[in-house]
């Protein structure tokens, strides 16, 4: 029997990411273009449970492509992690006559979507949006490029004051358990090193690298540190450096949530627009439980199970680029 989609639900969930609004716009307009109604669900799975739902027309997504954050709001929902919570979401879908879902978010969002799809046989397509870029099967997630640029601009500013004072800065960036932001922003900002969870860096190695830099008349050193229990974070490293090498004038900057805000870059806006169209095309094509990805600039479909469970490998070439250029 052919399954006809008359109405889709759309939501954003987990940490917000620049480009989410561009994706909401694209999904909404592509659905309407294809004669499908769109119901916008507010505050992610939490708003689904409580029924914060509004039908969207094309004008509801006007003037948002350039805005950071998400007009749909977002949340991390513990209730949705329980079978009872997911049952409430399914019942709400039936009540609202929503036939399929497009969920926009990161690892947690897609994990929840995968279970819901399996338990209730619901067609769901995911659009990857997280500044962490930690989903397998896509070269980039929405928000990652914007966050990289935000970090690069911040580090450029810190470099001015670092070199004026001959200081050593440890700058901590987000990424949850992944080092993509730290490694790539280190290359983009000409940092001396990146401390990332995927690669062990011994304190002595780091000290040697910094010492070399200063010896070669560099007048500042900047080390990008990925937040993670494995790296110990910027404060942990700085403490150790102060203790073992008191000659350095050490400072710490934790960039924090500034990395998640701001207007999306052209790259993120275009990617979001392409992924939104691809999400609706995939649903119309009968696809389900897949994430839209981009590989070598081509749109691809990645099964939820792979996107979530497989570890996204770090590009070793980038590690050596940073190493060669920082000496
Ligand atoms: O997943 C996105 C992210 O910004 C991570 O980089 C970070 O560890 C986490 O979310 C922070 O979450 P919250 O905003 O809930 O503190």
mmCIF file of C-alpha atoms and ligand atoms in Angstrom:
data_model
loop_
_atom_site.group_PDB
_atom_site.id
_atom_site.type_symbol
_atom_site.label_atom_id
_atom_site.label_comp_id
_atom_site.label_asym_id
_atom_site.label_seq_id
_atom_site.Cartn_x
_atom_site.Cartn_y
_atom_site.Cartn_z
ATOM 1 C CA UNK A 1 0.000 0.000 0.000
ATOM 2 C CA UNK A 2 1.367 3.426 -0.906
ATOM 3 C CA UNK A 3 2.022 5.662 2.085
ATOM 4 C CA UNK A 4 0.957 9.221 1.378
ATOM 5 C CA UNK A 5 2.432 12.109 3.359
ATOM 6 C CA UNK A 6 -0.087 14.922 3.780
ATOM 7 C CA UNK A 7 1.467 16.651 6.749
ATOM 8 C CA UNK A 8 4.943 16.746 8.272
ATOM 9 C CA UNK A 9 6.102 17.856 11.697
ATOM 10 C CA UNK A 10 9.356 19.756 12.074
ATOM 11 C CA UNK A 11 11.393 20.372 15.206
ATOM 12 C CA UNK A 12 14.809 21.411 16.436
ATOM 13 C CA UNK A 13 16.306 19.701 19.456
ATOM 14 C CA UNK A 14 19.493 19.589 21.560
ATOM 15 C CA UNK A 15 22.047 22.410 21.455
ATOM 16 C CA UNK A 16 21.128 25.138 18.969
ATOM 17 C CA UNK A 17 23.405 25.692 15.978
ATOM 18 C CA UNK A 18 23.659 28.512 13.420
ATOM 19 C CA UNK A 19 21.907 27.355 10.252
ATOM 20 C CA UNK A 20 18.975 25.710 12.035
ATOM 21 C CA UNK A 21 16.687 28.533 10.923
ATOM 22 C CA UNK A 22 17.865 28.252 7.327
ATOM 23 C CA UNK A 23 17.016 24.540 7.504
ATOM 24 C CA UNK A 24 13.559 25.228 8.999
ATOM 25 C CA UNK A 25 12.905 27.656 6.143
ATOM 26 C CA UNK A 26 14.040 25.197 3.523
ATOM 27 C CA UNK A 27 12.085 22.210 4.886
ATOM 28 C CA UNK A 28 8.920 24.308 5.308
ATOM 29 C CA UNK A 29 8.999 25.839 1.846
ATOM 30 C CA UNK A 30 9.925 22.592 0.099
ATOM 31 C CA UNK A 31 7.074 20.765 1.831
ATOM 32 C CA UNK A 32 4.547 23.459 0.915
ATOM 33 C CA UNK A 33 5.910 23.502 -2.665
ATOM 34 C CA UNK A 34 5.036 19.789 -2.792
ATOM 35 C CA UNK A 35 1.536 20.269 -1.379
ATOM 36 C CA UNK A 36 2.401 19.009 2.114
ATOM 37 C CA UNK A 37 1.194 20.800 5.261
ATOM 38 C CA UNK A 38 3.780 21.746 7.882
ATOM 39 C CA UNK A 39 3.295 21.662 11.630
ATOM 40 C CA UNK A 40 6.040 23.365 13.613
ATOM 41 C CA UNK A 41 6.758 21.820 16.984
ATOM 42 C CA UNK A 42 8.269 24.148 19.598
ATOM 43 C CA UNK A 43 10.953 23.263 22.173
ATOM 44 C CA UNK A 44 11.898 19.964 20.561
ATOM 45 C CA UNK A 45 10.524 16.706 21.937
ATOM 46 C CA UNK A 46 9.423 18.532 25.129
ATOM 47 C CA UNK A 47 7.029 20.736 23.169
ATOM 48 C CA UNK A 48 5.822 17.682 21.265
ATOM 49 C CA UNK A 49 4.760 16.063 24.537
ATOM 50 C CA UNK A 50 3.017 19.205 25.791
ATOM 51 C CA UNK A 51 1.455 20.030 22.419
ATOM 52 C CA UNK A 52 3.246 23.294 21.556
ATOM 53 C CA UNK A 53 2.458 23.007 17.863
ATOM 54 C CA UNK A 54 1.527 25.554 15.212
ATOM 55 C CA UNK A 55 0.785 25.164 11.515
ATOM 56 C CA UNK A 56 3.323 27.038 9.372
ATOM 57 C CA UNK A 57 2.734 28.825 6.085
ATOM 58 C CA UNK A 58 5.535 30.030 3.849
ATOM 59 C CA UNK A 59 5.543 33.500 5.469
ATOM 60 C CA UNK A 60 6.237 32.016 8.922
ATOM 61 C CA UNK A 61 9.779 31.367 7.751
ATOM 62 C CA UNK A 62 10.397 34.730 6.083
ATOM 63 C CA UNK A 63 13.430 36.719 7.140
ATOM 64 C CA UNK A 64 15.041 33.968 9.212
ATOM 65 C CA UNK A 65 17.787 32.572 6.962
ATOM 66 C CA UNK A 66 20.296 35.026 8.452
ATOM 67 C CA UNK A 67 19.346 34.490 12.100
ATOM 68 C CA UNK A 68 21.349 32.350 14.529
ATOM 69 C CA UNK A 69 19.598 30.150 17.132
ATOM 70 C CA UNK A 70 16.281 28.535 16.283
ATOM 71 C CA UNK A 71 12.880 30.207 15.964
ATOM 72 C CA UNK A 72 11.349 26.883 17.068
ATOM 73 C CA UNK A 73 13.320 26.989 20.348
ATOM 74 C CA UNK A 74 15.059 23.874 21.535
ATOM 75 C CA UNK A 75 15.415 21.691 24.608
ATOM 76 C CA UNK A 76 17.043 18.565 25.928
ATOM 77 C CA UNK A 77 14.123 16.319 26.937
ATOM 78 C CA UNK A 78 14.611 13.595 29.563
ATOM 79 C CA UNK A 79 11.001 12.388 29.348
ATOM 80 C CA UNK A 80 11.484 11.502 25.668
ATOM 81 C CA UNK A 81 14.201 9.057 26.737
ATOM 82 C CA UNK A 82 11.481 6.931 28.382
ATOM 83 C CA UNK A 83 8.997 4.642 26.550
ATOM 84 C CA UNK A 84 6.124 6.604 28.148
ATOM 85 C CA UNK A 85 7.504 9.891 26.814
ATOM 86 C CA UNK A 86 7.843 8.514 23.303
ATOM 87 C CA UNK A 87 4.310 7.084 23.461
ATOM 88 C CA UNK A 88 3.048 10.611 24.297
ATOM 89 C CA UNK A 89 4.898 11.968 21.241
ATOM 90 C CA UNK A 90 3.387 9.283 19.009
ATOM 91 C CA UNK A 91 -0.123 9.926 20.377
ATOM 92 C CA UNK A 92 0.363 13.637 19.687
ATOM 93 C CA UNK A 93 1.416 12.862 16.116
ATOM 94 C CA UNK A 94 -1.791 10.886 15.585
ATOM 95 C CA UNK A 95 -3.905 13.625 17.194
ATOM 96 C CA UNK A 96 -2.281 16.314 15.001
ATOM 97 C CA UNK A 97 -2.459 14.108 11.872
ATOM 98 C CA UNK A 98 1.290 14.371 11.374
ATOM 99 C CA UNK A 99 2.417 11.598 8.993
ATOM 100 C CA UNK A 100 6.200 12.096 9.077
ATOM 101 C CA UNK A 101 8.874 14.094 10.873
ATOM 102 C CA UNK A 102 11.936 16.129 9.974
ATOM 103 C CA UNK A 103 14.149 16.514 13.037
ATOM 104 C CA UNK A 104 17.016 18.990 13.062
ATOM 105 C CA UNK A 105 19.772 18.505 15.620
ATOM 106 C CA UNK A 106 22.769 16.480 16.724
ATOM 107 C CA UNK A 107 23.554 13.105 18.192
ATOM 108 C CA UNK A 108 20.873 13.104 20.935
ATOM 109 C CA UNK A 109 18.170 14.304 18.545
ATOM 110 C CA UNK A 110 18.877 11.546 16.037
ATOM 111 C CA UNK A 111 19.223 8.888 18.741
ATOM 112 C CA UNK A 112 15.716 9.730 20.000
ATOM 113 C CA UNK A 113 14.374 9.832 16.437
ATOM 114 C CA UNK A 114 15.821 6.416 15.675
ATOM 115 C CA UNK A 115 14.070 4.809 18.648
ATOM 116 C CA UNK A 116 10.747 6.567 17.972
ATOM 117 C CA UNK A 117 10.838 5.483 14.317
ATOM 118 C CA UNK A 118 11.501 1.900 15.314
ATOM 119 C CA UNK A 119 8.903 1.689 18.083
ATOM 120 C CA UNK A 120 6.026 3.243 16.150
ATOM 121 C CA UNK A 121 6.992 2.734 12.507
ATOM 122 C CA UNK A 122 7.087 6.477 11.864
ATOM 123 C CA UNK A 123 8.888 7.948 8.811
ATOM 124 C CA UNK A 124 11.603 10.288 10.088
ATOM 125 C CA UNK A 125 14.433 12.081 8.299
ATOM 126 C CA UNK A 126 17.161 13.948 10.190
ATOM 127 C CA UNK A 127 19.095 17.077 9.298
ATOM 128 C CA UNK A 128 22.451 17.204 11.134
ATOM 129 C CA UNK A 129 22.903 20.425 13.075
ATOM 130 C CA UNK A 130 25.543 20.760 15.768
ATOM 131 C CA UNK A 131 28.633 22.914 16.065
ATOM 132 C CA UNK A 132 30.548 19.781 17.182
ATOM 133 C CA UNK A 133 30.568 18.173 13.685
ATOM 134 C CA UNK A 134 30.612 14.780 15.384
ATOM 135 C CA UNK A 135 28.092 12.867 13.255
ATOM 136 C CA UNK A 136 29.417 10.083 11.069
ATOM 137 C CA UNK A 137 28.679 10.134 7.328
ATOM 138 C CA UNK A 138 28.677 13.866 6.691
ATOM 139 C CA UNK A 139 31.679 16.087 6.042
ATOM 140 C CA UNK A 140 29.959 18.919 7.856
ATOM 141 C CA UNK A 141 27.054 19.497 10.211
ATOM 142 C CA UNK A 142 25.075 22.755 10.225
ATOM 143 C CA UNK A 143 26.644 25.354 12.487
ATOM 144 C CA UNK A 144 30.134 23.904 12.430
ATOM 145 C CA UNK A 145 31.503 26.313 9.811
ATOM 146 C CA UNK A 146 29.973 29.321 11.584
ATOM 147 C CA UNK A 147 31.386 28.234 14.953
ATOM 148 C CA UNK A 148 34.825 27.738 13.387
ATOM 149 C CA UNK A 149 34.740 31.283 12.049
ATOM 150 C CA UNK A 150 33.596 32.643 15.404
ATOM 151 C CA UNK A 151 36.484 30.890 17.157
ATOM 152 C CA UNK A 152 38.966 32.090 14.536
ATOM 153 C CA UNK A 153 37.898 35.716 14.999
ATOM 154 C CA UNK A 154 38.154 35.411 18.783
ATOM 155 C CA UNK A 155 41.618 33.836 18.597
ATOM 156 C CA UNK A 156 42.823 36.575 16.226
ATOM 157 C CA UNK A 157 41.857 39.121 18.886
ATOM 158 C CA UNK A 158 43.486 37.147 21.677
ATOM 159 C CA UNK A 159 46.665 36.927 19.578
ATOM 160 C CA UNK A 160 46.954 40.737 19.609
ATOM 161 C CA UNK A 161 47.045 40.898 23.383
ATOM 162 C CA UNK A 162 49.088 37.671 23.701
ATOM 163 C CA UNK A 163 51.914 39.030 21.562
ATOM 164 C CA UNK A 164 51.834 42.435 23.241
ATOM 165 C CA UNK A 165 52.545 40.749 26.585
ATOM 166 C CA UNK A 166 54.609 37.740 25.411
ATOM 167 C CA UNK A 167 52.020 35.450 26.931
ATOM 168 C CA UNK A 168 50.954 31.843 26.594
ATOM 169 C CA UNK A 169 47.203 31.377 26.158
ATOM 170 C CA UNK A 170 45.182 28.192 26.545
ATOM 171 C CA UNK A 171 41.883 28.700 24.736
ATOM 172 C CA UNK A 172 39.161 26.144 25.404
ATOM 173 C CA UNK A 173 36.598 25.450 22.708
ATOM 174 C CA UNK A 174 33.467 23.286 22.602
ATOM 175 C CA UNK A 175 33.054 19.988 20.790
ATOM 176 C CA UNK A 176 31.725 17.672 23.496
ATOM 177 C CA UNK A 177 33.959 14.606 22.974
ATOM 178 C CA UNK A 178 35.277 15.585 19.544
ATOM 179 C CA UNK A 179 38.291 17.647 18.499
ATOM 180 C CA UNK A 180 37.121 18.950 15.104
ATOM 181 C CA UNK A 181 36.549 22.513 16.305
ATOM 182 C CA UNK A 182 39.849 22.667 18.203
ATOM 183 C CA UNK A 183 41.996 21.181 15.443
ATOM 184 C CA UNK A 184 40.567 23.186 12.574
ATOM 185 C CA UNK A 185 40.370 26.473 14.430
ATOM 186 C CA UNK A 186 44.021 25.955 15.449
ATOM 187 C CA UNK A 187 44.991 25.662 11.777
ATOM 188 C CA UNK A 188 42.817 28.631 10.765
ATOM 189 C CA UNK A 189 44.237 30.891 13.463
ATOM 190 C CA UNK A 190 47.878 29.832 13.209
ATOM 191 C CA UNK A 191 47.933 28.428 16.733
ATOM 192 C CA UNK A 192 50.963 26.594 18.078
ATOM 193 C CA UNK A 193 49.055 23.440 19.029
ATOM 194 C CA UNK A 194 45.674 21.800 19.481
ATOM 195 C CA UNK A 195 44.969 19.479 22.378
ATOM 196 C CA UNK A 196 42.230 17.113 21.278
ATOM 197 C CA UNK A 197 40.704 13.956 22.781
ATOM 198 C CA UNK A 198 41.487 11.864 19.691
ATOM 199 C CA UNK A 199 45.268 12.333 20.072
ATOM 200 C CA UNK A 200 47.303 12.029 23.208
ATOM 201 C CA UNK A 201 49.697 14.938 23.780
ATOM 202 C CA UNK A 202 52.141 14.507 26.615
ATOM 203 C CA UNK A 203 52.699 17.568 28.808
ATOM 204 C CA UNK A 204 56.442 17.394 28.034
ATOM 205 C CA UNK A 205 55.784 17.400 24.292
ATOM 206 C CA UNK A 206 53.604 20.437 24.655
ATOM 207 C CA UNK A 207 56.140 22.238 26.818
ATOM 208 C CA UNK A 208 58.867 21.473 24.278
ATOM 209 C CA UNK A 209 56.760 22.827 21.443
ATOM 210 C CA UNK A 210 56.047 26.038 23.309
ATOM 211 C CA UNK A 211 59.663 26.412 24.392
ATOM 212 C CA UNK A 212 60.798 26.005 20.798
ATOM 213 C CA UNK A 213 58.382 28.660 19.666
ATOM 214 C CA UNK A 214 59.591 31.207 22.187
ATOM 215 C CA UNK A 215 63.219 30.271 21.451
ATOM 216 C CA UNK A 216 62.616 31.035 17.784
ATOM 217 C CA UNK A 217 61.610 34.543 18.804
ATOM 218 C CA UNK A 218 57.866 33.957 18.671
ATOM 219 C CA UNK A 219 56.459 36.444 21.119
ATOM 220 C CA UNK A 220 53.272 34.586 21.985
ATOM 221 C CA UNK A 221 51.874 31.087 22.055
ATOM 222 C CA UNK A 222 48.320 29.983 21.583
ATOM 223 C CA UNK A 223 47.097 26.490 22.308
ATOM 224 C CA UNK A 224 43.547 25.447 21.391
ATOM 225 C CA UNK A 225 42.124 22.935 23.864
ATOM 226 C CA UNK A 226 39.043 20.821 23.190
ATOM 227 C CA UNK A 227 36.685 20.606 26.158
ATOM 228 C CA UNK A 228 36.689 16.993 27.314
ATOM 229 C CA UNK A 229 37.563 14.848 30.291
ATOM 230 C CA UNK A 230 40.345 13.355 28.176
ATOM 231 C CA UNK A 231 42.139 16.672 27.556
ATOM 232 C CA UNK A 232 41.469 17.937 31.071
ATOM 233 C CA UNK A 233 40.349 21.284 29.620
ATOM 234 C CA UNK A 234 42.263 24.561 29.421
ATOM 235 C CA UNK A 235 42.325 25.199 33.177
ATOM 236 C CA UNK A 236 43.867 21.808 33.934
ATOM 237 C CA UNK A 237 46.602 22.281 31.345
ATOM 238 C CA UNK A 238 47.327 25.834 32.403
ATOM 239 C CA UNK A 239 47.663 24.798 36.043
ATOM 240 C CA UNK A 240 50.184 22.146 35.099
ATOM 241 C CA UNK A 241 52.148 24.521 32.886
ATOM 242 C CA UNK A 242 52.303 27.167 35.631
ATOM 243 C CA UNK A 243 53.556 24.595 38.102
ATOM 244 C CA UNK A 244 56.171 23.026 35.863
ATOM 245 C CA UNK A 245 57.250 26.071 33.868
ATOM 246 C CA UNK A 246 56.828 29.129 36.107
ATOM 247 C CA UNK A 247 58.746 31.258 33.586
ATOM 248 C CA UNK A 248 55.651 31.431 31.346
ATOM 249 C CA UNK A 249 53.020 34.079 31.789
ATOM 250 C CA UNK A 250 49.957 31.876 31.304
ATOM 251 C CA UNK A 251 46.361 32.926 30.694
ATOM 252 C CA UNK A 252 43.175 30.923 30.061
ATOM 253 C CA UNK A 253 40.168 31.822 27.932
ATOM 254 C CA UNK A 254 37.086 29.618 27.820
ATOM 255 C CA UNK A 255 35.095 30.714 24.798
ATOM 256 C CA UNK A 256 31.860 29.022 25.920
ATOM 257 C CA UNK A 257 28.465 29.622 24.364
ATOM 258 C CA UNK A 258 29.604 32.537 22.219
ATOM 259 C CA UNK A 259 30.603 29.723 19.816
ATOM 260 C CA UNK A 260 26.974 28.705 19.340
ATOM 261 C CA UNK A 261 25.575 32.122 18.463
ATOM 262 C CA UNK A 262 25.667 34.475 15.519
ATOM 263 C CA UNK A 263 24.489 34.731 11.961
ATOM 264 C CA UNK A 264 25.315 31.611 9.914
ATOM 265 C CA UNK A 265 28.052 31.794 7.288
ATOM 266 C CA UNK A 266 27.174 31.537 3.591
ATOM 267 C CA UNK A 267 28.408 27.936 3.689
ATOM 268 C CA UNK A 268 26.012 26.983 6.495
ATOM 269 C CA UNK A 269 23.078 28.801 4.890
ATOM 270 C CA UNK A 270 23.588 27.071 1.548
ATOM 271 C CA UNK A 271 24.154 23.678 3.156
ATOM 272 C CA UNK A 272 21.009 24.104 5.282
ATOM 273 C CA UNK A 273 18.995 25.066 2.198
ATOM 274 C CA UNK A 274 20.245 22.021 0.280
ATOM 275 C CA UNK A 275 19.709 19.645 3.204
ATOM 276 C CA UNK A 276 16.163 20.919 3.802
ATOM 277 C CA UNK A 277 15.181 20.248 0.189
ATOM 278 C CA UNK A 278 16.889 16.854 0.337
ATOM 279 C CA UNK A 279 15.009 15.925 3.537
ATOM 280 C CA UNK A 280 11.596 16.418 1.919
ATOM 281 C CA UNK A 281 12.723 14.740 -1.324
ATOM 282 C CA UNK A 282 13.858 11.742 0.720
ATOM 283 C CA UNK A 283 10.521 11.457 2.536
ATOM 284 C CA UNK A 284 8.624 11.701 -0.755
ATOM 285 C CA UNK A 285 10.880 9.009 -2.108
ATOM 286 C CA UNK A 286 9.837 6.675 0.720
ATOM 287 C CA UNK A 287 13.085 6.941 2.672
ATOM 288 C CA UNK A 288 12.985 6.742 6.455
ATOM 289 C CA UNK A 289 15.348 6.615 9.439
ATOM 290 C CA UNK A 290 18.095 8.377 7.543
ATOM 291 C CA UNK A 291 20.134 11.515 8.119
ATOM 292 C CA UNK A 292 20.892 13.833 5.227
ATOM 293 C CA UNK A 293 24.650 14.322 4.879
ATOM 294 C CA UNK A 294 27.119 15.964 2.540
ATOM 295 C CA UNK A 295 30.213 14.166 1.253
ATOM 296 C CA UNK A 296 32.527 15.785 -1.298
ATOM 297 C CA UNK A 297 29.831 18.420 -1.796
ATOM 298 C CA UNK A 298 27.245 15.794 -2.799
ATOM 299 C CA UNK A 299 24.115 15.126 -0.758
ATOM 300 C CA UNK A 300 24.036 11.614 0.737
ATOM 301 C CA UNK A 301 21.681 9.547 2.910
ATOM 302 C CA UNK A 302 23.123 7.999 6.056
ATOM 303 C CA UNK A 303 21.150 5.440 8.128
ATOM 304 C CA UNK A 304 20.521 6.775 11.656
ATOM 305 C CA UNK A 305 22.353 3.803 13.144
ATOM 306 C CA UNK A 306 25.558 4.649 11.274
ATOM 307 C CA UNK A 307 25.363 8.426 11.834
ATOM 308 C CA UNK A 308 25.010 7.971 15.584
ATOM 309 C CA UNK A 309 27.034 4.876 16.383
ATOM 310 C CA UNK A 310 30.042 5.029 14.100
ATOM 311 C CA UNK A 311 32.947 7.167 15.246
ATOM 312 C CA UNK A 312 33.701 9.965 12.849
ATOM 313 C CA UNK A 313 37.417 9.752 12.058
ATOM 314 C CA UNK A 314 39.670 12.753 12.381
ATOM 315 C CA UNK A 315 41.564 13.661 9.225
ATOM 316 C CA UNK A 316 45.184 12.728 10.017
ATOM 317 C CA UNK A 317 46.365 15.039 7.251
ATOM 318 C CA UNK A 318 45.027 18.008 9.230
ATOM 319 C CA UNK A 319 46.958 16.894 12.305
ATOM 320 C CA UNK A 320 50.180 16.927 10.323
ATOM 321 C CA UNK A 321 49.337 20.256 8.654
ATOM 322 C CA UNK A 322 49.050 21.864 12.089
ATOM 323 C CA UNK A 323 52.246 20.213 13.276
ATOM 324 C CA UNK A 324 54.300 21.279 10.246
ATOM 325 C CA UNK A 325 53.055 24.845 10.219
ATOM 326 C CA UNK A 326 53.406 25.492 13.937
ATOM 327 C CA UNK A 327 57.146 24.910 14.183
HETATM 328 O O1 LIG B 1 26.592 19.794 21.366
HETATM 329 C C1 LIG B 1 26.763 21.165 21.290
HETATM 330 C C2 LIG B 1 27.410 21.694 22.535
HETATM 331 O O2 LIG B 1 27.580 23.094 22.377
HETATM 332 C C3 LIG B 1 28.713 21.026 22.952
HETATM 333 O O3 LIG B 1 29.818 21.499 22.217
HETATM 334 C C4 LIG B 1 28.772 21.362 24.409
HETATM 335 O O4 LIG B 1 29.548 20.423 25.109
HETATM 336 C C5 LIG B 1 27.325 21.299 24.827
HETATM 337 O O5 LIG B 1 26.566 21.493 23.653
HETATM 338 C C6 LIG B 1 26.929 22.346 25.843
HETATM 339 O O6 LIG B 1 25.599 22.117 26.171
HETATM 340 P P1 LIG B 1 24.722 23.133 27.033
HETATM 341 O O7 LIG B 1 24.424 24.337 26.181
HETATM 342 O O8 LIG B 1 23.499 22.354 27.357
HETATM 343 O O9 LIG B 1 25.542 23.508 28.213
#
